[in-house]
Short mmCIF file of C-alpha atoms in Angstrom, two decimals:
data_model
loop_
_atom_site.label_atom_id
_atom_site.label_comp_id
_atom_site.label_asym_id
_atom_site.label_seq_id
_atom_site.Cartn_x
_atom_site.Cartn_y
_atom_site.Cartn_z
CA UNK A 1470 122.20 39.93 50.69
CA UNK A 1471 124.13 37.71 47.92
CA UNK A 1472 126.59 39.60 45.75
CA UNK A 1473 125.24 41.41 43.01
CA UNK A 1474 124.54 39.87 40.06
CA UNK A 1475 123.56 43.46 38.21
CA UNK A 1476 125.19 46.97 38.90
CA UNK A 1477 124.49 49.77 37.03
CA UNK A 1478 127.05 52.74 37.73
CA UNK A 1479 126.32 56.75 36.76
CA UNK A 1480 124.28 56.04 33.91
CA UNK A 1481 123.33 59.29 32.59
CA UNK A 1482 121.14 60.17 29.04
CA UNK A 1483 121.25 63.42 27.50
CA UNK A 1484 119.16 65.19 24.65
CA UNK A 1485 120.66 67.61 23.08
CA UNK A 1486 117.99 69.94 22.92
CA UNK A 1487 117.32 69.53 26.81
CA UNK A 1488 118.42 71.87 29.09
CA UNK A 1489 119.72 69.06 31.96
CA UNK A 1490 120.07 65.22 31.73
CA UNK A 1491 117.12 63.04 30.81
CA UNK A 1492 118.65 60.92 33.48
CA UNK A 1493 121.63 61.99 35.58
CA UNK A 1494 123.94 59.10 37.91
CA UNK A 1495 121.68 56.28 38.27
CA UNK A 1496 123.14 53.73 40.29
CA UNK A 1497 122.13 50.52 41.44
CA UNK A 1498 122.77 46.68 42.24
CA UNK A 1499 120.55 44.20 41.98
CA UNK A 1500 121.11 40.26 43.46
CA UNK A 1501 120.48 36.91 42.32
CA UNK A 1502 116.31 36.48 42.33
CA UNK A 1503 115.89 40.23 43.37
CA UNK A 1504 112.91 42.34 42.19
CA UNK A 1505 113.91 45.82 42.29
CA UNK A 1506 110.90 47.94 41.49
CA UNK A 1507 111.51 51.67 40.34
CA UNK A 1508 108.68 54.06 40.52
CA UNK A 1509 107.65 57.99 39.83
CA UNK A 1510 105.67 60.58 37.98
CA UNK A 1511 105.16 60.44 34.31
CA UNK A 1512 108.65 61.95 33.03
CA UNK A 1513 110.66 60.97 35.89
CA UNK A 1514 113.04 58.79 33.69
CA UNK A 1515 111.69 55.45 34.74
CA UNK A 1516 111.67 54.03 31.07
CA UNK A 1517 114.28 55.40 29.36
CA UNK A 1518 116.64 54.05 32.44
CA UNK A 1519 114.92 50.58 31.52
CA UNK A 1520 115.84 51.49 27.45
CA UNK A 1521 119.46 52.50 28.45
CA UNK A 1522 120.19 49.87 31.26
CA UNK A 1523 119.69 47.40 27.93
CA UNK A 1524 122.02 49.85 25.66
CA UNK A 1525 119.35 51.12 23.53
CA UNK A 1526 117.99 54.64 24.94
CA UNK A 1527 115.47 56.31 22.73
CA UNK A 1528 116.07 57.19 19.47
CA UNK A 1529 117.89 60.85 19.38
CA UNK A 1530 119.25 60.33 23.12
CA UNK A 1531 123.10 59.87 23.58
CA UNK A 1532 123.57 57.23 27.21
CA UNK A 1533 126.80 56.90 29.18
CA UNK A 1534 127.89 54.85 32.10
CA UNK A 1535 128.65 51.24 32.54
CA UNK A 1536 127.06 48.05 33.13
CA UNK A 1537 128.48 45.12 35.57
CA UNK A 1538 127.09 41.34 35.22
CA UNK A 1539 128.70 39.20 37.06
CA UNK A 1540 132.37 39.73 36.52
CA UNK A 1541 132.14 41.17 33.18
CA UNK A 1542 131.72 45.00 32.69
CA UNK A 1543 130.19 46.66 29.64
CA UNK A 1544 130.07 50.42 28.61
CA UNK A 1545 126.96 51.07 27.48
CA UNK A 1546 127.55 53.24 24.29
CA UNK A 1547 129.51 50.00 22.56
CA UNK A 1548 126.16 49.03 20.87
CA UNK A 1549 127.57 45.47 19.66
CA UNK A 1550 129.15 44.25 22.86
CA UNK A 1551 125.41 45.06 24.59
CA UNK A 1552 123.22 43.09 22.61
CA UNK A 1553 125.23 40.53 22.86
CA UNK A 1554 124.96 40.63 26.62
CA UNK A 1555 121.06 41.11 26.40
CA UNK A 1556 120.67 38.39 23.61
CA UNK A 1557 122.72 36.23 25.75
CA UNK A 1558 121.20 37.08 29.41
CA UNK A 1559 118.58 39.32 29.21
CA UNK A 1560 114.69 39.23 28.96
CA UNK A 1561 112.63 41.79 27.91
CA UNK A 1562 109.44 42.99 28.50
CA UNK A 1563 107.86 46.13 27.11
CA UNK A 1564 104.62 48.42 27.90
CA UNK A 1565 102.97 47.77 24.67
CA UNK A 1566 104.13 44.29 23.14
CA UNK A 1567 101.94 44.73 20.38
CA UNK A 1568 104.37 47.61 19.59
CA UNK A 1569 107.52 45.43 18.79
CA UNK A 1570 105.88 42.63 17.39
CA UNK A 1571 105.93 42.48 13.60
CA UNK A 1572 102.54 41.83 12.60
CA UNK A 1573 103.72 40.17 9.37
CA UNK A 1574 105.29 37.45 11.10
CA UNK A 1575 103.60 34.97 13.40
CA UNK A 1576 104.12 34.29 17.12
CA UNK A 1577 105.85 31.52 16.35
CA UNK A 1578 108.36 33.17 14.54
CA UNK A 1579 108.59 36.16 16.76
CA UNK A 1580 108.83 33.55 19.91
CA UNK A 1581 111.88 31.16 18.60
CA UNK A 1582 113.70 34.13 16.78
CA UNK A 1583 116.53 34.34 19.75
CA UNK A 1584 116.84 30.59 20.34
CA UNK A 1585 117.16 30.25 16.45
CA UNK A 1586 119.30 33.04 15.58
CA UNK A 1587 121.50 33.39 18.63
CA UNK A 1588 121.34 30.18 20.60
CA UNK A 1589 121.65 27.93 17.17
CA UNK A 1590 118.53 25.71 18.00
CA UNK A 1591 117.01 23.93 15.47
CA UNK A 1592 113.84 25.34 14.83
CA UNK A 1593 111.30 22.33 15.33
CA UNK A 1594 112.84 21.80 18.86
CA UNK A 1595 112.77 25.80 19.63
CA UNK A 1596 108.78 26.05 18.40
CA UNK A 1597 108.41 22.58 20.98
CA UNK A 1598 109.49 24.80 23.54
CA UNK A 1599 107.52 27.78 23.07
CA UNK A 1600 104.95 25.61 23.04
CA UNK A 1601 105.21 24.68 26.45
CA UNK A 1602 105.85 28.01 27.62
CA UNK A 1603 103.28 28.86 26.28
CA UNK A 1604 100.84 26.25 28.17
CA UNK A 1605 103.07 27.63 31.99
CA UNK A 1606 101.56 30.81 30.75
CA UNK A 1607 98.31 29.57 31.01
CA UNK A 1608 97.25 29.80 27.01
CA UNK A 1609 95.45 27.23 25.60
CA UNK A 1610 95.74 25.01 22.28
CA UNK A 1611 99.73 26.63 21.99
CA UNK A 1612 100.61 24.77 18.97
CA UNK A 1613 97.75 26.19 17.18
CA UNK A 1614 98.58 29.73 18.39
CA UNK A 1615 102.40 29.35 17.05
CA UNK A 1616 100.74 29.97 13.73
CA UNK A 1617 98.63 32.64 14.45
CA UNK A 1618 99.67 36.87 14.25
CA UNK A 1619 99.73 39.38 16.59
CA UNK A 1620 96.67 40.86 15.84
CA UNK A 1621 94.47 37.66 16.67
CA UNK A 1622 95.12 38.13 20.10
CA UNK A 1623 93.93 40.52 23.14
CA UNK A 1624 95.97 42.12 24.77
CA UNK A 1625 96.07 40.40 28.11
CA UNK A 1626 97.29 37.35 26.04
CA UNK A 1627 99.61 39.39 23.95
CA UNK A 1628 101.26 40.19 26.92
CA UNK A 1629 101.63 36.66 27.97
CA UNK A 1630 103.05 35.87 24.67
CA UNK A 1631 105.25 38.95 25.48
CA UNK A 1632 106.91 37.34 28.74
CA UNK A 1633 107.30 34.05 27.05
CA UNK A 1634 109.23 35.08 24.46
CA UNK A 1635 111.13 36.98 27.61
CA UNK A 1636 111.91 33.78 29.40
CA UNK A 1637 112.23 31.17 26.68
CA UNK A 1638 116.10 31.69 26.25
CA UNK A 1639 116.30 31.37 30.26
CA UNK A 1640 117.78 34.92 31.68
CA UNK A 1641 119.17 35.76 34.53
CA UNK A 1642 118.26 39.10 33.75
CA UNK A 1643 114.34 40.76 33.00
CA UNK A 1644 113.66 44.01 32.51
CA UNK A 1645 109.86 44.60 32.79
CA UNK A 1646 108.95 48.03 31.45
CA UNK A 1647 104.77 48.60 33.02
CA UNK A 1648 103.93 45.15 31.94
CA UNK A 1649 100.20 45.83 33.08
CA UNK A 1650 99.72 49.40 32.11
CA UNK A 1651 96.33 49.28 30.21
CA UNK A 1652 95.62 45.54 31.54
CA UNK A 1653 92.40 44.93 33.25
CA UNK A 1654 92.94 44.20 37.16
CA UNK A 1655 92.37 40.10 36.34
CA UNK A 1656 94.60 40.13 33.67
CA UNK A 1657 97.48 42.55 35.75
CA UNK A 1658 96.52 40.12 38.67
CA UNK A 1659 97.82 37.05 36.15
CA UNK A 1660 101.01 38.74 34.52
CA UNK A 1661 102.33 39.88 37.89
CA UNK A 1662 101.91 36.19 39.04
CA UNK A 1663 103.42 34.79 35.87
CA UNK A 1664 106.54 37.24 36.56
CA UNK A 1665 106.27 36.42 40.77
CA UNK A 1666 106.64 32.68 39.51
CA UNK A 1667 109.61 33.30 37.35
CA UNK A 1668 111.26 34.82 39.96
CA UNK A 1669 110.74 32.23 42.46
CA UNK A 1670 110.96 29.14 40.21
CA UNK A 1671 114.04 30.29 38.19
CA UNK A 1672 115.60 32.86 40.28
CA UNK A 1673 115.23 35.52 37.39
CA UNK A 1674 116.74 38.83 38.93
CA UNK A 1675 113.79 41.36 37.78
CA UNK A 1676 113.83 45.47 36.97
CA UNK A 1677 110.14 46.02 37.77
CA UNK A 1678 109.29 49.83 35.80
CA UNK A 1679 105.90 50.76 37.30
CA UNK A 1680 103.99 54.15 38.09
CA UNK A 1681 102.04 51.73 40.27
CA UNK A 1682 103.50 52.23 43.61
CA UNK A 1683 100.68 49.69 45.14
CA UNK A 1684 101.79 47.04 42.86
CA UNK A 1685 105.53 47.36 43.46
CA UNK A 1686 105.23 47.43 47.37
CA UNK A 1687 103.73 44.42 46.77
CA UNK A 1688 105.73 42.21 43.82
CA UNK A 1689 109.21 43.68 44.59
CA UNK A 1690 111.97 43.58 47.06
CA UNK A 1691 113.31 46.83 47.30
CA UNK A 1692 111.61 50.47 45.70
CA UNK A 1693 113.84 52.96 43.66
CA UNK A 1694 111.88 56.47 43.63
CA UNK A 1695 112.59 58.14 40.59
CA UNK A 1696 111.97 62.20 40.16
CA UNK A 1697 113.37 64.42 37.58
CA UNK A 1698 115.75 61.70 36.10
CA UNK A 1699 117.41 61.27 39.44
CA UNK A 1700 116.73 58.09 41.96
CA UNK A 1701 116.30 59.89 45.08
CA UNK A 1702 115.81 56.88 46.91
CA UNK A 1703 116.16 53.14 47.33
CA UNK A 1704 114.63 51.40 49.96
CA UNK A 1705 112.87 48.24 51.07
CA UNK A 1706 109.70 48.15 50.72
CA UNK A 1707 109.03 47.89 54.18
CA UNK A 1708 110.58 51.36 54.86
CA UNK A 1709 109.17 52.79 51.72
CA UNK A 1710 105.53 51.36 53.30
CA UNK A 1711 105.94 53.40 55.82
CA UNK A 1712 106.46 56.68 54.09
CA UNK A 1713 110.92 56.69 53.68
CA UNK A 1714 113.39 58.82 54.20
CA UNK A 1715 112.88 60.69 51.06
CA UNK A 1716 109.89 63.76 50.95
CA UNK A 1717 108.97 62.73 47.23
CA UNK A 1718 108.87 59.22 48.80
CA UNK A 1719 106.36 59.94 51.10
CA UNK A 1720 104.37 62.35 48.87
CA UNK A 1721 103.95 59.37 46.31
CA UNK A 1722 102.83 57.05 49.28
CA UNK A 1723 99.87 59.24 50.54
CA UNK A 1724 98.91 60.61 47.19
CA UNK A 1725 97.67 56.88 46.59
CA UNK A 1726 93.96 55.74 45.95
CA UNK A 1727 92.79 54.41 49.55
CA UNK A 1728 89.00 52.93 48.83
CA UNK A 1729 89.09 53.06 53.16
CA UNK A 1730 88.58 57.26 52.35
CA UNK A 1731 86.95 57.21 49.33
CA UNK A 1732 84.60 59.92 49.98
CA UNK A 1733 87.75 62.04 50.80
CA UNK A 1734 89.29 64.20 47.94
CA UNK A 1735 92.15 62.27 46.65
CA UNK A 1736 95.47 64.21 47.57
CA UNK A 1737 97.81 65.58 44.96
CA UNK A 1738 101.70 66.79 45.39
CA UNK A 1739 101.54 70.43 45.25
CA UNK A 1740 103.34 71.64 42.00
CA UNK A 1741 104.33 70.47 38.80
CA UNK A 1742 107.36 68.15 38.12
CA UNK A 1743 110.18 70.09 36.46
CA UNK A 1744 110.10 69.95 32.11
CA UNK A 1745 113.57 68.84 30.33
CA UNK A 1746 113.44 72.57 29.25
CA UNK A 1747 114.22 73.76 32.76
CA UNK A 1748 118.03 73.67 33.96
CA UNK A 1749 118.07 71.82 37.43
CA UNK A 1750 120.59 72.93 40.10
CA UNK A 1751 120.30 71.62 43.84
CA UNK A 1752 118.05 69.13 45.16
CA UNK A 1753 115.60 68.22 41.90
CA UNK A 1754 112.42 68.41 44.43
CA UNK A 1755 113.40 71.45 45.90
CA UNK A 1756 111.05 73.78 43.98
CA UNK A 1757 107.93 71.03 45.57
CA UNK A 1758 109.41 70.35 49.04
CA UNK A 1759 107.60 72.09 52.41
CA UNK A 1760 111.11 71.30 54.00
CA UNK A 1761 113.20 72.79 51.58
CA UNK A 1762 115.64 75.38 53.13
CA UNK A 1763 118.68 77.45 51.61
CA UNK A 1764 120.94 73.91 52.16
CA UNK A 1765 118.78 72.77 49.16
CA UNK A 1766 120.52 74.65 46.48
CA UNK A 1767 122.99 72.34 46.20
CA UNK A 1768 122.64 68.63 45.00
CA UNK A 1769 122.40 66.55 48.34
CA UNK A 1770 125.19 63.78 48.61
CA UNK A 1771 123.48 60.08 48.77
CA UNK A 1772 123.07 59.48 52.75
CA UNK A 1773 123.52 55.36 52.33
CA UNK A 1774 122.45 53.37 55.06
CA UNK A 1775 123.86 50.31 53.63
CA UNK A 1776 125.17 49.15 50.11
CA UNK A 1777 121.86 49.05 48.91
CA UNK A 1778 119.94 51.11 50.44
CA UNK A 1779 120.12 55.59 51.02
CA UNK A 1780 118.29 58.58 50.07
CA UNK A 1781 119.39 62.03 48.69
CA UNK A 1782 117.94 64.33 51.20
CA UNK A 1783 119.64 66.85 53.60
CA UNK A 1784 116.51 66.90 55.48
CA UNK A 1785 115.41 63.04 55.59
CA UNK A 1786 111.78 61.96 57.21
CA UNK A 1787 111.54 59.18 59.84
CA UNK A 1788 109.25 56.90 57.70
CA UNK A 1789 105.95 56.68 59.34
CA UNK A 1790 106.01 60.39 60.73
CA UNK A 1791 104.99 63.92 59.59
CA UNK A 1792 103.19 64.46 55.74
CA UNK A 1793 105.33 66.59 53.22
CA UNK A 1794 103.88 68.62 50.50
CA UNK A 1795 100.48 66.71 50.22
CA UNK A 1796 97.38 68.87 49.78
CA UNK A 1797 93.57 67.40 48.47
CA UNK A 1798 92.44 68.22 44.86
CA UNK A 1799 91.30 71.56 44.04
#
């Protein structure tokens, strides 16, 4: 593995009306060209590490930690040194693109804003090349669509425009926050190859936020399991195939739609993930684990099996071995 180009180190997110962390000492690294896909429940965190990773966590949450790119190393609460390190390397992608799109203002504008306003290019060459990323993101007629507003388009297309205007000032960073949520399977089918391209073509290192777990074992290099605003493991996808080390891990992985036993009740973890109104001490799965024991109570050191991979469990699976905490569907 190449040194890192990204490292994230203890970033933590509070709300002050929550009785623990939203997130609590996320740490990662991520290489040149790497797709690092991070995955949970609704709630675990997954987003608002994207949102904080970028120096922006949602509005009434306070971040910490620090950021390193390359050689440089940024503290994420100084709001002006960050977005100058995410208009300068960073693309962004978000769930809902027709969310932070101004629907005053036409794709064109929203497209060529960056290469305008921060990379001082003069306008008729930055709409020229929107318009041909536009046509590599397989939309017809793009000059014609410069002109045109948000609300003209569906939202398979909006999201197309969405990862344009992502790539257009050439990062070395993208942060994809569920880029297909709400996409129909041809149109998730097209984004994910649009991203897998960008990867490949222009060695774009990629955060991949999904609750997909499917799609990530397939589009990304290496799986961070989120639960309760901890990462409670990071592994490759092989091992994370195969169930991990991690319980949660292997809950996720057999709680997954299989259409070879679909007239089998789909399986569920038993349990309900833990609300930002309840304190957490200890292992955060604990309260959902078949092998928790009294060693639980406290918070399990990271087990790492190399730099970048390791689990927080003091009672790790062999991936590919015995179920934890899976039951069928009431």
């Amino acid at each position: 593995m190449s040194e890192s180009l990204l490292t994230v180190d203890g970033l933590t997110v509070h709300l002050p009306s929550a009785a623990r962390p939203v997130i609590a000492d996320v740490s990662f690294a991520l290489a040149p060209g790497e797709c690092l896909g991070v995955v949970g429940e609704s709630g675990s965190g997954k987003s608002v590490t994207a949102r904080s990773i970028l120096g922006i966590p949602p509005a009434g949450m306070s971040a910490s930690g620090t950021i390193q790119f390359g050689s440089h190393t940024y503290d994420v609460t100084d709001a002006e040194t960050m977005r100058r390190w995410r208009s300068k390397h960073v693309g962004v992608i978000f769930q809902d693109p027709a969310s932070v799109m101004d629907p005053t203002r036409t794709v064109g504008d929203y497209l060529t804003e960056v290469l305008v306003y921060e990379r001082r290019m003069r306008r008729t060459e930055a709409l020229l090349k929107a318009a041909e990323m536009l046509t590599s993101m397989g939309l017809s007629d793009p000059r014609a669509l410069l002109d045109r507003y948000p609300h003209e388009f569906s939202g398979g297309q909006l999201q197309r425009i969405c990862i344009a205007a992502a790539l257009l000032p050439d990062p070395d960073l993208l942060i994809a926050d569920e880029p297909t949520t709400a996409l129909d399977n041809t149109t998730q089918a097209l984004v994910i190859d649009l991203l897998d391209r960008a990867r490949r073509e222009r060695q774009v290192s990629t955060v991949f936020i999904t609750h997909n777990l499917e799609l990530a074992l397939a589009f990304c290099d290496r799986i961070a399991v989120a639960y309760a605003g901890r990462i409670v493991e990071i592994g490759d996808t092989r091992t994370v195939a195969r169930g991990g080390h991690h319980p949660y891990t292997d809950a996720l992985l057999r709680c997954q739609p299989d259409v070879s036993r679909r007239h089998e009740t789909l399986p569920v973890i038993a349990g309900q993930p833990p609300t930002l109104a309840q304190p957490l001490t200890g292992c955060v799965f604990r309260e959902r684990c078949p092998r928790a024991t009294d060693a639980c109570v406290e918070l399990p050191a990271w087990t790492a099996e190399d730099e970048r991979l390791g689990y927080a469990c003091v009672h790790p699976m062999t991936p590919g071995t015995t179920p934890s905490g899976v039951h069928d569907a009431a």
